[in-house]
Coordinates of C-alpha atoms and ligand atoms in Angstrom, one line a residue:
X553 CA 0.0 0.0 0.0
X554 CA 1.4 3.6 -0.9
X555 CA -0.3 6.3 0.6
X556 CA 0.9 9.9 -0.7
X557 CA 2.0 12.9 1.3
X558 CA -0.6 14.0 2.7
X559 CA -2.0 10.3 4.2
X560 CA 1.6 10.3 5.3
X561 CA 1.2 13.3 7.5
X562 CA -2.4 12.0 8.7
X563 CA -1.2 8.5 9.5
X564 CA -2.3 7.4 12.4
X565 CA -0.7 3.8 13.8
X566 CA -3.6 1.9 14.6
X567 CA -2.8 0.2 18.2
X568 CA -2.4 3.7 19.4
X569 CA -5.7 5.0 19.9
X570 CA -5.1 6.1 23.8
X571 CA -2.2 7.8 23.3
X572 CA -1.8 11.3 22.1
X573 CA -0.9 11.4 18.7
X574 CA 0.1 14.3 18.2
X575 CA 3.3 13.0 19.8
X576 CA 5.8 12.1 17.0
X577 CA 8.7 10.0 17.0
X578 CA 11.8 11.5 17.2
X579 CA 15.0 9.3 16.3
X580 CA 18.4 10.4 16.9
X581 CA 20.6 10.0 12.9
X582 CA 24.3 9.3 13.0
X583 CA 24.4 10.6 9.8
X584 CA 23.2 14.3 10.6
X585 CA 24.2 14.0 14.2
X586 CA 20.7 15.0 15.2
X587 CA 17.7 14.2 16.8
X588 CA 14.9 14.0 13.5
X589 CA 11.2 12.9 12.9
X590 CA 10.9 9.9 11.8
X591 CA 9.3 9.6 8.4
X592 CA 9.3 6.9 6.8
X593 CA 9.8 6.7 3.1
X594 CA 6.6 4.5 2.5
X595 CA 4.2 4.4 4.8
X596 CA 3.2 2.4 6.9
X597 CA 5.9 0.1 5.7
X598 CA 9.4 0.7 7.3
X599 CA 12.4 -1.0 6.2
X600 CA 15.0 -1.4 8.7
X601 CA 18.7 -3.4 8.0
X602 CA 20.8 -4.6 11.0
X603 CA 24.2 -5.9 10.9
X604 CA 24.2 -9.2 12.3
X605 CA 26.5 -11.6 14.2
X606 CA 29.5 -13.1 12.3
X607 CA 29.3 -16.8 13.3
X608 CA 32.5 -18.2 14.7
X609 CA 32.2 -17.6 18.2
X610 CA 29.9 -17.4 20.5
X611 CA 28.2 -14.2 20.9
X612 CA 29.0 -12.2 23.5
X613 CA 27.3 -10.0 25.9
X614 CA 28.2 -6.4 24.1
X615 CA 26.4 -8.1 20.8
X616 CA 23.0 -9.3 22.8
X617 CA 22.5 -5.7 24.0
X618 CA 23.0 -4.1 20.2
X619 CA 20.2 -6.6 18.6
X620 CA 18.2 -6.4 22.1
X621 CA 18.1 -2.9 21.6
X622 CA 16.9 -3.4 17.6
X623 CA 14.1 -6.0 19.2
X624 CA 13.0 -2.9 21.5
X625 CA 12.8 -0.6 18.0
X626 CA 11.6 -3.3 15.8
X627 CA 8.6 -4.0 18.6
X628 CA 8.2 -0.2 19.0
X629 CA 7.4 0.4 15.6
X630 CA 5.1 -2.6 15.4
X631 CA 3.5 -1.6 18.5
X632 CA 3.0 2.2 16.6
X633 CA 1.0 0.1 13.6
X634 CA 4.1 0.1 10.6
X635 CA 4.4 -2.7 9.3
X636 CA 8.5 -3.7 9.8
X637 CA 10.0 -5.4 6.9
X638 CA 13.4 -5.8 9.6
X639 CA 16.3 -7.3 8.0
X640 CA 19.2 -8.9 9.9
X641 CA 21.9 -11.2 8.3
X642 CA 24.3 -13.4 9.5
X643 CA 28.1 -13.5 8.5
X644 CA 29.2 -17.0 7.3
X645 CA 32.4 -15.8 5.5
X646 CA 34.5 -12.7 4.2
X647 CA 35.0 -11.5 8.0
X648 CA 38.5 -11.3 7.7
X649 CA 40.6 -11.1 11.7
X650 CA 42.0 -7.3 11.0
X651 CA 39.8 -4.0 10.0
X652 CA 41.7 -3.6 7.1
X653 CA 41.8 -6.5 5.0
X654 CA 44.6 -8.5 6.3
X655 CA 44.6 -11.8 8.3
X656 CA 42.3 -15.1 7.8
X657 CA 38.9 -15.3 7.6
X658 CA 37.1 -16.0 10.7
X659 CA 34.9 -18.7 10.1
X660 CA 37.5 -20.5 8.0
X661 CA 40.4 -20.4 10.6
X662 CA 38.0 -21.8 13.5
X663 CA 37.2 -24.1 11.3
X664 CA 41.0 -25.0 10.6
X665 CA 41.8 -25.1 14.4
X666 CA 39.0 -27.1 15.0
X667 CA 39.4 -29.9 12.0
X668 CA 35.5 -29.0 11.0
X669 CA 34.0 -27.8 8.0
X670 CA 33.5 -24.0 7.7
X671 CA 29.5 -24.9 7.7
X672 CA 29.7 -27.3 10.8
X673 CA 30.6 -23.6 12.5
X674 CA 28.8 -21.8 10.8
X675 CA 25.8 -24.3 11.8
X676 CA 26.6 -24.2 15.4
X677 CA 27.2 -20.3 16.3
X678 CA 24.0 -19.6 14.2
X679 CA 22.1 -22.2 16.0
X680 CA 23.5 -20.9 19.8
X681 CA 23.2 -17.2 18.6
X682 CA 19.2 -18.1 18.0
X683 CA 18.6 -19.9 21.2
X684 CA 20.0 -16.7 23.2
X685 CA 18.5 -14.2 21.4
X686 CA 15.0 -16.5 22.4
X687 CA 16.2 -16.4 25.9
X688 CA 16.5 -12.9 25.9
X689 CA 13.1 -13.0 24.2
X690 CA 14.0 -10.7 21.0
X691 CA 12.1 -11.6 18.1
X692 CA 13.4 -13.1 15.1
X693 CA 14.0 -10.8 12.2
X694 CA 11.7 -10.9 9.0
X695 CA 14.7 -12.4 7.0
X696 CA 17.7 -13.3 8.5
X697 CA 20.4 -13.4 4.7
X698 CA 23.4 -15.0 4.9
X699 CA 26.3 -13.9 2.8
X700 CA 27.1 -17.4 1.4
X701 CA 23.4 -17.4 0.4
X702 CA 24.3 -14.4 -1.6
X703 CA 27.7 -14.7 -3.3
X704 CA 26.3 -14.1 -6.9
X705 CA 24.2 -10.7 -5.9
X706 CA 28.0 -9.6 -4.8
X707 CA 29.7 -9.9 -7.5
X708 CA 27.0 -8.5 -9.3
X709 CA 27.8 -5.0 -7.2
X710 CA 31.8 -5.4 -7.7
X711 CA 30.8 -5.3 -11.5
X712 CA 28.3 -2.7 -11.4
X713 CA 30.8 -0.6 -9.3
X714 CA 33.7 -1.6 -11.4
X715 CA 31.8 0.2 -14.5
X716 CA 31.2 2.8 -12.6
X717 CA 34.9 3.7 -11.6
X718 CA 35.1 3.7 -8.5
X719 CA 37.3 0.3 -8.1
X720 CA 40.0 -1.5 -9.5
X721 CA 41.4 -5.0 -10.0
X722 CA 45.2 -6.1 -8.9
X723 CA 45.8 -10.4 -9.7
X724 CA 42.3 -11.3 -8.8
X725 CA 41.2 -8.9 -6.5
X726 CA 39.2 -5.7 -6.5
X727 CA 39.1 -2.7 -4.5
X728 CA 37.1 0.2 -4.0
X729 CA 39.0 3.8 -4.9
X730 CA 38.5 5.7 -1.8
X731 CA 40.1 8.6 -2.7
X732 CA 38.6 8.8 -6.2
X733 CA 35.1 8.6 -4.5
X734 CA 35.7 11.3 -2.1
X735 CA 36.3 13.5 -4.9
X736 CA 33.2 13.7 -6.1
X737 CA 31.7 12.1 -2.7
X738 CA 32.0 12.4 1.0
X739 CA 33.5 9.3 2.1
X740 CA 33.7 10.5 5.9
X741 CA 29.4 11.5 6.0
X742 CA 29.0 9.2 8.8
X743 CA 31.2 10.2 11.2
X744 CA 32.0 13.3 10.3
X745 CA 35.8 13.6 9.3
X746 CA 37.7 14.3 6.3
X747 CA 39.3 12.3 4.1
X748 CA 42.5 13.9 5.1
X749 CA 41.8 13.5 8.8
X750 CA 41.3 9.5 7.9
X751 CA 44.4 9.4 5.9
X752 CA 46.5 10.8 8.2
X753 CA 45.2 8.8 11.0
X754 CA 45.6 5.3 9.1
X755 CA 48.3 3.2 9.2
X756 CA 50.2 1.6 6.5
X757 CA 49.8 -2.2 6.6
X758 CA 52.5 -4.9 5.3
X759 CA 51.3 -6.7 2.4
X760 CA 49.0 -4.0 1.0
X761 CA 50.7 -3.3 -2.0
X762 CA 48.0 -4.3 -4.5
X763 CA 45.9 -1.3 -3.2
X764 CA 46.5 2.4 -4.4
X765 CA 45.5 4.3 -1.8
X766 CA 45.6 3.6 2.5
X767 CA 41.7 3.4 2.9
X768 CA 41.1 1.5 -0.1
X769 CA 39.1 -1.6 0.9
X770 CA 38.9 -5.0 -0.7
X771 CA 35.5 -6.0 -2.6
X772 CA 36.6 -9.6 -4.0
X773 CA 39.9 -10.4 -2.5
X774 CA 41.6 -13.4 -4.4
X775 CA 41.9 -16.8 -2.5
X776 CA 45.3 -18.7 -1.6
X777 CA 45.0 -22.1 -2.6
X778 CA 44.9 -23.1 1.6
X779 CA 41.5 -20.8 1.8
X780 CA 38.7 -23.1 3.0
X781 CA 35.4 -21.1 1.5
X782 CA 36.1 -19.5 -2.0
X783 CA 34.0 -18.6 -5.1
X784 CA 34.2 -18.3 -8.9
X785 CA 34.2 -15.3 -9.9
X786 CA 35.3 -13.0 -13.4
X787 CA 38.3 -12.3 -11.5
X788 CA 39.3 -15.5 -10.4
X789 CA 38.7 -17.6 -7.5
X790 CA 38.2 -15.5 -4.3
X791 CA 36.1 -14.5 -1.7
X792 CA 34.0 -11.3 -1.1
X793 CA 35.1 -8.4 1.3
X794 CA 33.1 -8.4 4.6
X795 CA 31.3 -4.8 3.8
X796 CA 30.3 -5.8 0.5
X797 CA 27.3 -8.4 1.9
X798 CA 25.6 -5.8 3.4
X799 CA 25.1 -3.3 0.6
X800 CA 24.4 -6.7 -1.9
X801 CA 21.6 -8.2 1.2
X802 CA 20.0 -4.3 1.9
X803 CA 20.2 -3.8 -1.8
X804 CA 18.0 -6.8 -2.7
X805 CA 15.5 -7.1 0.2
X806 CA 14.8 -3.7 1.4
X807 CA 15.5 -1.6 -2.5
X808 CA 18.0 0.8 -3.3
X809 CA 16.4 3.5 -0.6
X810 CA 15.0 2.6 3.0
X811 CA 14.4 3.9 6.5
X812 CA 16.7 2.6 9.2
X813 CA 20.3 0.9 9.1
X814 CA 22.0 -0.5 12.6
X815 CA 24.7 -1.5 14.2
X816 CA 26.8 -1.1 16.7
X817 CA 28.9 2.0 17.1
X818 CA 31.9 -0.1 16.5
X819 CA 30.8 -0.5 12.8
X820 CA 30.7 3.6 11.9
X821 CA 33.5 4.5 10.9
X822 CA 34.9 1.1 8.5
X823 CA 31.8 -1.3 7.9
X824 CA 29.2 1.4 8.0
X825 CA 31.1 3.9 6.1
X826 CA 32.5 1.2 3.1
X827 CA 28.5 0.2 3.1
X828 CA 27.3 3.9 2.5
X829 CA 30.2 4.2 -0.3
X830 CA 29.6 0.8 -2.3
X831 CA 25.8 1.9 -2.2
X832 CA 26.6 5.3 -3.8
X833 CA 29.2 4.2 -6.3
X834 CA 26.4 1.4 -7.6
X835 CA 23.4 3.1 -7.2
X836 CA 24.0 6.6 -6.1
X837 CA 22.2 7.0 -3.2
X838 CA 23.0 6.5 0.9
X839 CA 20.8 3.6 1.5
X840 CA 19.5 4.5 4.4
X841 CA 17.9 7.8 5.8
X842 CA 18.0 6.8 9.2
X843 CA 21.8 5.8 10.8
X844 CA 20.8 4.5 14.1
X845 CA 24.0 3.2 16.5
X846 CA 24.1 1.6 20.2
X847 CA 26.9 2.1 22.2
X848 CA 29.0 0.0 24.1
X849 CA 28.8 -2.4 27.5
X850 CA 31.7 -1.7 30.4
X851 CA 32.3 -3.8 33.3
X852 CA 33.2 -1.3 36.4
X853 CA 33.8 1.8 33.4
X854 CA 36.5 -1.0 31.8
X855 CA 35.8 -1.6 28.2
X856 CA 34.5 -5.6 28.4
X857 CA 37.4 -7.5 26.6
X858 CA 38.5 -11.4 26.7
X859 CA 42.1 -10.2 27.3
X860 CA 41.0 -8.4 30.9
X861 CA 39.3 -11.4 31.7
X862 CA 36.0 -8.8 31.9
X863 CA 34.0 -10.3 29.7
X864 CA 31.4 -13.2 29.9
X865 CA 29.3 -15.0 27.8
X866 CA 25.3 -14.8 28.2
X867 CA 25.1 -18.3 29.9
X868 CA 28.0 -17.6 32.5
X869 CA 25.5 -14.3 33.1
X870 CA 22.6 -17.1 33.4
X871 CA 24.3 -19.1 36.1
X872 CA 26.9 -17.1 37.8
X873 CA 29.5 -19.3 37.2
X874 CA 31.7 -16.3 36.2
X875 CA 34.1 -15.3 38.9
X876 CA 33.4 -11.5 38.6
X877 CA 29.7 -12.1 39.2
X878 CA 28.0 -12.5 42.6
X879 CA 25.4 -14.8 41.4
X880 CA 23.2 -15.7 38.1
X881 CA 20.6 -13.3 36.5
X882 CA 17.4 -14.5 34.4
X883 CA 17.7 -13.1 30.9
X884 CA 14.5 -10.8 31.6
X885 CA 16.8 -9.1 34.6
X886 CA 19.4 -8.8 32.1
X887 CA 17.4 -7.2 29.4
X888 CA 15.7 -5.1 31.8
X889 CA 19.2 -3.9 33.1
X890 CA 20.2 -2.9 29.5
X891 CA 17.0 -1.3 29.2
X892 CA 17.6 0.8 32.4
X893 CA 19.5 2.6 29.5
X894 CA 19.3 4.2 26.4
X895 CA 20.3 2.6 23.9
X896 CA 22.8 5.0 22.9
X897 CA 24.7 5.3 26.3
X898 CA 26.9 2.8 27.7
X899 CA 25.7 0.9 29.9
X900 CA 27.9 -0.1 32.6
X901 CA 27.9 -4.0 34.1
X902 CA 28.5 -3.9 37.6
X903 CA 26.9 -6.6 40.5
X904 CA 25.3 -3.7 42.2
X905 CA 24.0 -2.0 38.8
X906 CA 22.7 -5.6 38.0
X907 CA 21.4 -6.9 41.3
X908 CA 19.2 -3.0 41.6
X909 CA 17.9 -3.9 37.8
X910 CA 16.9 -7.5 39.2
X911 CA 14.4 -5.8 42.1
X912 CA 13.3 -3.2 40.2
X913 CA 12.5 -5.6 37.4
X914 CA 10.3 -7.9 39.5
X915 CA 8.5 -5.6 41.5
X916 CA 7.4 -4.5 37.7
X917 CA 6.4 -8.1 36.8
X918 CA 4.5 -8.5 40.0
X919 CA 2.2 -5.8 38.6
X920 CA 2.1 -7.0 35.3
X921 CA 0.8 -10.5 36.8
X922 CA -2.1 -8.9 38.2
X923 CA -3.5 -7.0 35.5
X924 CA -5.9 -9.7 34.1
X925 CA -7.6 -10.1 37.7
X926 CA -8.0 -6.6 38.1
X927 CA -11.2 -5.5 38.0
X928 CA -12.3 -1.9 38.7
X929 CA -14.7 -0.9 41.8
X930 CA -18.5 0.5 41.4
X931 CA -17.6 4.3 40.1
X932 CA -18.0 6.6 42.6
X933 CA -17.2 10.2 42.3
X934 CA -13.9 10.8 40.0
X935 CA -10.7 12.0 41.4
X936 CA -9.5 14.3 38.9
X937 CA -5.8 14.9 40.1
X938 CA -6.0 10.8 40.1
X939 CA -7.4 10.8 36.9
X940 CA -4.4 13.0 35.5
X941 CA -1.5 11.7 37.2
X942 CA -2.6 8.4 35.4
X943 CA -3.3 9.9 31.8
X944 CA 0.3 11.3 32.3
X945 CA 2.1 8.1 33.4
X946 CA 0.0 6.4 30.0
X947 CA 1.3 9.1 27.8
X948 CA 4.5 9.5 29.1
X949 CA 5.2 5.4 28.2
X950 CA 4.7 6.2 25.0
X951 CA 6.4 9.6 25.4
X952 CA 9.7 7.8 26.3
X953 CA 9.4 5.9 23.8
X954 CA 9.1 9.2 21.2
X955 CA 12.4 9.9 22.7
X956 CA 14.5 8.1 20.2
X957 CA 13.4 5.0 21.7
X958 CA 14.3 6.3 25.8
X959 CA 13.7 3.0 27.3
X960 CA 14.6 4.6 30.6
X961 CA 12.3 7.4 30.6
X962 CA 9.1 4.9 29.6
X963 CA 10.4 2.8 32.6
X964 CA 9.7 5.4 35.2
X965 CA 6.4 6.0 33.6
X966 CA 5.5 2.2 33.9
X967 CA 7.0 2.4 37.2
X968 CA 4.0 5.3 38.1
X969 CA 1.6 2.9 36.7
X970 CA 2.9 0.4 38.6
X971 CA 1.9 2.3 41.9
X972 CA -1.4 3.3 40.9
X973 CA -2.5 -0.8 39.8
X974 CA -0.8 -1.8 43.4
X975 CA -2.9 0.3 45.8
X976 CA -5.8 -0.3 43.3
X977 CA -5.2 -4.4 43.4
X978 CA -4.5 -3.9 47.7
X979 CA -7.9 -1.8 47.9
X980 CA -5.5 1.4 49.7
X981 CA -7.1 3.4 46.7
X982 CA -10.6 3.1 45.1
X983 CA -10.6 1.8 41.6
X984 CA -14.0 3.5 41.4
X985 CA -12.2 7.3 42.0
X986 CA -11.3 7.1 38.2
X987 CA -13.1 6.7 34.9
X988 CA -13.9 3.5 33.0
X989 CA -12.1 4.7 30.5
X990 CA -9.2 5.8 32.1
X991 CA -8.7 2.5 34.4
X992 CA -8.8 0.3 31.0
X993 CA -6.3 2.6 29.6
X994 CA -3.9 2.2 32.4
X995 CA -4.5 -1.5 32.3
X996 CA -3.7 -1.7 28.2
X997 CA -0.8 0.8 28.2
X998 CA 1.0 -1.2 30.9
X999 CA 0.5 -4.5 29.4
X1000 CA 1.3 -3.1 25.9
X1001 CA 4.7 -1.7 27.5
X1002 CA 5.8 -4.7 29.9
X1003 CA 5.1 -7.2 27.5
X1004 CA 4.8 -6.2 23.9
X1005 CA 7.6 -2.7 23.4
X1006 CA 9.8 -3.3 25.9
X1007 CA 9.5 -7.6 25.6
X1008 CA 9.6 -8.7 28.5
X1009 CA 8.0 -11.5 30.2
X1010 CA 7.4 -13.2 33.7
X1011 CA 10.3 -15.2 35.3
X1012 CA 8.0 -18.4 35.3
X1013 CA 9.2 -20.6 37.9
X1014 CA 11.0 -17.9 39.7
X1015 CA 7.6 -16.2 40.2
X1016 CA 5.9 -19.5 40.6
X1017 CA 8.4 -20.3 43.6
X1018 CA 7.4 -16.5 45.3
X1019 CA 4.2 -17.1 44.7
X1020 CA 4.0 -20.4 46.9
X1021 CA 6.4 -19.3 49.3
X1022 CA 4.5 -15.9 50.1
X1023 CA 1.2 -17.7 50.0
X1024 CA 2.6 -20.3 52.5
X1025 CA 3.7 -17.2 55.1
X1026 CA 0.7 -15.4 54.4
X1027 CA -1.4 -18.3 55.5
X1028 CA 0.9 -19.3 58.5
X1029 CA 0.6 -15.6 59.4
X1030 CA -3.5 -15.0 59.4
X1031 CA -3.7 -18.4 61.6
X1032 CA -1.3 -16.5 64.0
X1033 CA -3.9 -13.4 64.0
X1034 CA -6.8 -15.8 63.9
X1035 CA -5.2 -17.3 67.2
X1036 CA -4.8 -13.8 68.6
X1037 CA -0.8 -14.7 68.4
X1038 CA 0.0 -10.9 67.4
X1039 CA 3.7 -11.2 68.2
X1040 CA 4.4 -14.0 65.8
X1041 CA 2.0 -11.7 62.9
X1042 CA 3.7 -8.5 63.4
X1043 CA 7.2 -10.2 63.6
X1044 CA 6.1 -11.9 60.4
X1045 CA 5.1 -8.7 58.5
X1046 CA 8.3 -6.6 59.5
X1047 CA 10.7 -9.0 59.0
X1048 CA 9.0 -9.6 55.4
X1049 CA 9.1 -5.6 55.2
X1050 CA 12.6 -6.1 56.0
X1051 CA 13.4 -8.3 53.1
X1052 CA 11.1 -6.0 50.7
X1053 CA 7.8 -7.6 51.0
X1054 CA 4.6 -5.2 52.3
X1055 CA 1.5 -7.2 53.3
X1056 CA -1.7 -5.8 52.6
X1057 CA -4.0 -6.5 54.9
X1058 CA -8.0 -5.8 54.7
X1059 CA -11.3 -7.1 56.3
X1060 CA -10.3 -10.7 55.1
X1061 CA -7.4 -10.7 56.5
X1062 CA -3.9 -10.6 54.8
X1063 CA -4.5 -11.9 50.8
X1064 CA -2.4 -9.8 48.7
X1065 CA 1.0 -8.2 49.1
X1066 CA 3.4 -6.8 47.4
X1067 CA 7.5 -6.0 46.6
X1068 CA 8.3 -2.6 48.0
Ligands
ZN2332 ZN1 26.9 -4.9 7.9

C-alpha cells in the first residue's frame, strides 16, 4: 500500500488509539548527528537493516545488547501500527581477523583449528546465537540473509561498481578507490571527518601493495590455494570483502532507498562507512535515511574484553558461574538492566548495577501479573488529580518511547503505573475514583509496555516459587492473628518488610501483598 503525502502526515498507527498522537517519533541520525522525525519513506511500511553476528564464536554480551536494543525498536514500531520489513543477516564468511583486510577469515580459521568444515561452525554459532537471542526474548528478524546465500548478488555490485569507476582490479582482487570517491563524494558522511583526517590517521599495513591508496578496501579479495570457503568469480577464484554483503543483502530485500540501518557503534566509521560508499558508487544513493548506532557495555567503566578477563558469555551471566559475578541473573533481569539505559549510552555492568535492575524488574512483573484479575470498583465520584496523574504516566510510556526509543524514561512511567495498579489491586485506593475509560487505559498501556515494546516476560518458575512461598507465610501468618498470636503476625510482617515484602491487609485478613 502507498499512501501519498498527505495520508503520510495523517497516518495514524492503529494500536495507538489512547495515546496522544500528536506526539511524533523523534530518532536520533548518525548521519546528521541530530535528533529527527521519523518519516518513513513509504508508509506504513518501514524497512529497517541490522548488521548481524559473524558466526565463529559465541556471541558475547556487548552483541545481545546491540540486537536487544533493535528487538526494543523493531517492537516499538510494530507496536505504533508500521508494518517492519526488519532485515538482519548473518556472516558466514568474508569476516577477515583485522579492520583492514589483512589476516584469515574468521569462520574459515576456526574451522581450521577445529578440523570442522566452515558450515559445521557456521551451523553451530548460528544455532547458539538463536537460542539466546530467544532467551532474551528478542524476536526473530523478518529475513535473516546469509552472505554465502548471496555470493552471486556480490559480485554482481563489484561489476556494477567496477563500470562505474570507483574500483580497481590487482591479480584477482578488486578494490574500492576511496580517494577517487571522495572527490566527487564524502566518504567521511557518517562520522564526520575528512578524508585527510582518515588518511592521516591510518596506518600503513604490510602486504598492501595491490591497493592504491591507505583506505582503499577489498570487494573480492583473491583466494590462496589453503582458503577453505572460496567462489568463482570473473576475476578468479576468491572471496568477497566483509562490507560488500551488506550493501548486496539491503540492496535486494529492502531496495536501493530505506528507512533505518544498525549496528553497533563499533561498525561507523569502517563497515558502515565502506557500506554507505559501495551503495553510492552502484546506485548513487545512501541507502539509508536513518543511521541509528548503540553504544558500548563496560564492566566497572572498563571496556568488556576477553584479554582483561571482563568479559562473559550470556550463559556464564545465566548461572553465575563467572568469577566477577556475585550470582546468576534470568535473561529478563538482564534485558531489563540494559534497558535501564538508552540505547545509545553505555551501559555499565556492575553486581550492584545488575542486582538494583533484578528488584526493580520484578517488583514491575508483579504488577504485570495482576492486571488480568483486576477489576475496577463500582464508580463513585472521579478524582480528577487521580485521573491525570494516570493519563500522564499512560502518555509518558509512550512519550519515552518518542524519545529516540528512551527506554529509561518509559520505565519510570511504567514504574507510576505500577503504583497506581498496586494500591488499586490492595484496595489502599478506590478503583472506582477514576473513569472506566481511564482505568482500561492504564490496564492496556501497561500490558502493551511490559510485555509487547519493551518484551519482557514473567520469570515463570522464579515467580511460581514466590508465589508459593508468600502464600505459605501469608497463611501461617492470618492463623497466628486468627489465634490472637500478634507477636508472631507482626514479627512476620516486619521482617518480610525487611526483606522487601509489604503485606496488605483488609477485612479478610492478609490476601495480597506486594514488593516494595
Ligand atoms: Zn553490515
Amino acid at each position: 500500500m502507498t499512501l501519498d503525502n498527505k495520508d503520510l502526515l495523517n497516518f495514524k498507527p492503529k494500536n495507538c488509539k489512547f495515546a496522544h498522537m500528536e506526539q511524533k517519533l523523534f530518532v536520533y541520525n548518525t548521519l546528521t548527528r541530530k535528533k529527527e522525525e521519523f518519516i518513513p519513506l513509504d508508509a506504513p511500511h518501514v524497512g529497517m537493516y541490522v548488521c548481524g553476528p559473524t558466526v565463529y564464536s559465541d556471541v558475547h554480551l556487548g552483541n545481545c545488547r546491540t540486537f536487544i536494543s533493535f528487538d526494543l525498536i523493531f517492537r516499538y514500531l510494530q507496536h505504533l501500527g508500521y508494518k517492519v520489513r526488519y532485515v538482519r543477516n548473518i556472516t558466514d564468511a568474508g569476516h577477515l581477523e583485522g579492520d583492514s583486510d589483512e589476516g584469515e577469515d574468521k569462520v574459515s580459521k576456526k574451522a581450521r583449528l577445529a578440523m570442522l568444515e566452515p558450515m559445521e561452525i557456521v551451523q553451530k554459532y548460528t544455532v547458539d546465537f538463536h537460542e539466546v537471542m530467544k532467551t532474551f526474548n528478542a524476536l526473530p528478524p523478518s529475513i535473516e540473509p546469509t552472505a554465502t546465500g548471496h555470493i552471486i548478488e556480490q559480485i554482481e555490485l563489484v561489476k556494477s561498481i567496477l563500470e562505474k569507476g570507483y574500483a580497481y582490479e590487482v591479480d584477482g582482487s578488486v578494490y574500492f578507490d576511496v580517494e577517487k570517491y571522495n572527490q566527487t563524494q564524502d566518504y567521511g558522511i557518517l562520522n564526520g571527518r575528512k578524508l585527510e583526517d582518515m588518511l592521516n590517521n591510518t596506518r600503513t599495513l604490510g602486504g598492501q601493495n595491490e591497493k592504491h591508496g591507505k583506505l582503499d578496501f577489498a570487494l573480492w579479495i583473491k583466494a590462496k590455494p589453503e582458503h577453505l570457503m572460496k567462489w568463482p568469480s570473473p576475476w578468479g577464484v576468491g572471496f568477497p570483502g566483509w562490507h560488500l554483503e551488506c550493501s548486496a543483502m539491503s540492496n535486494k530485500y529492502l531496495g536501493h532507498k530505506f528507512d533505518i540501518h544498525g549496528g553497533g557503534m563499533d561498525l561507523m566509521a569502517t563497515h558502515h562507512t565502506n557500506e554507505i560508499a559501495q551503495n553510492m558508487a552502484c546506485c548513487n544513493t545512501n541507502p539509508a535515511n536513518y543511521w541509528l548506532h548503540t553504544n558500548m557495555l563496560t564492566m566497572n567503566g572498563q571496556k568488556m574484553s576477553k584479554s582483561l578477563g571482563n568479559s562473559f558469555l550470556p550463559h556464564e551471566l545465566f548461572s553465575g558461574s563467572h568469577p566477577l559475578l556475585n550470582k546468576g541473573y534470568s535473561p529478563m533481569t538482564v534485558r531489563f538492566f540494559f534497558m535501564q539505559a538508552s540505547y545509545r549510552s553505555t551501559v555499565d555492568f556492575s553486581n550492584e548495577a545488575i542486582e538494583a535492575a533484578e528488584i526493580f524488574y520484578k517488583k514491575l512483573a508483579e504488577t504485570a501479573k495482576k492486571l488480568t484479575s483486576l477489576q475496577q470498583n463500582a464508580l463513585v465520584a472521579v478524582d480528577d488529580e487521580a485521573e491525570n496523574v494516570i493519563i500522564t504516566a499512560c502518555e509518558d510510556c509512550y512519550r519515552g518511547m518518542n524519545d529516540n526509543f528512551n527506554s529509561p524514561k518509559t520505565l519510570e512511567a511504567l514504574n507510576n503505573l505500577s503504583k497506581w495498579i498496586n494500591s488499586f489491586a490492595a484496595t489502599t485506593r478506590n478503583s472506582g475514583e477514576i473513569t472506566a475509560e481511564t482505568f482500561s487505559r492504564m490496564k492496556k498501556t501497561y500490558d502493551d509496555f511490559f510485555f509487547d515494546v519493551l518484551g519482557l516476560k514473567l520469570d515463570d518458575n522464579e515467580n511460581a516459587d514466590t508465589d508459593d512461598l508468600m502464600g505459605l507465610i501469608v497463611k501461617l501468618r492470618n492463623e497466628a492473628k486468627t489465634n490472637k498470636d500478634y507477636a508472631t503476625s507482626d514479627k512476620i510482617r516486619e521482617g518480610l518488610k525487611q526483606i522487601g515484602f509489604q503485606l496488605n491487609d483488609n477485612k479478610q485478613g492478609t490476601t495480597d501483598w506486594i514488593r516494595i
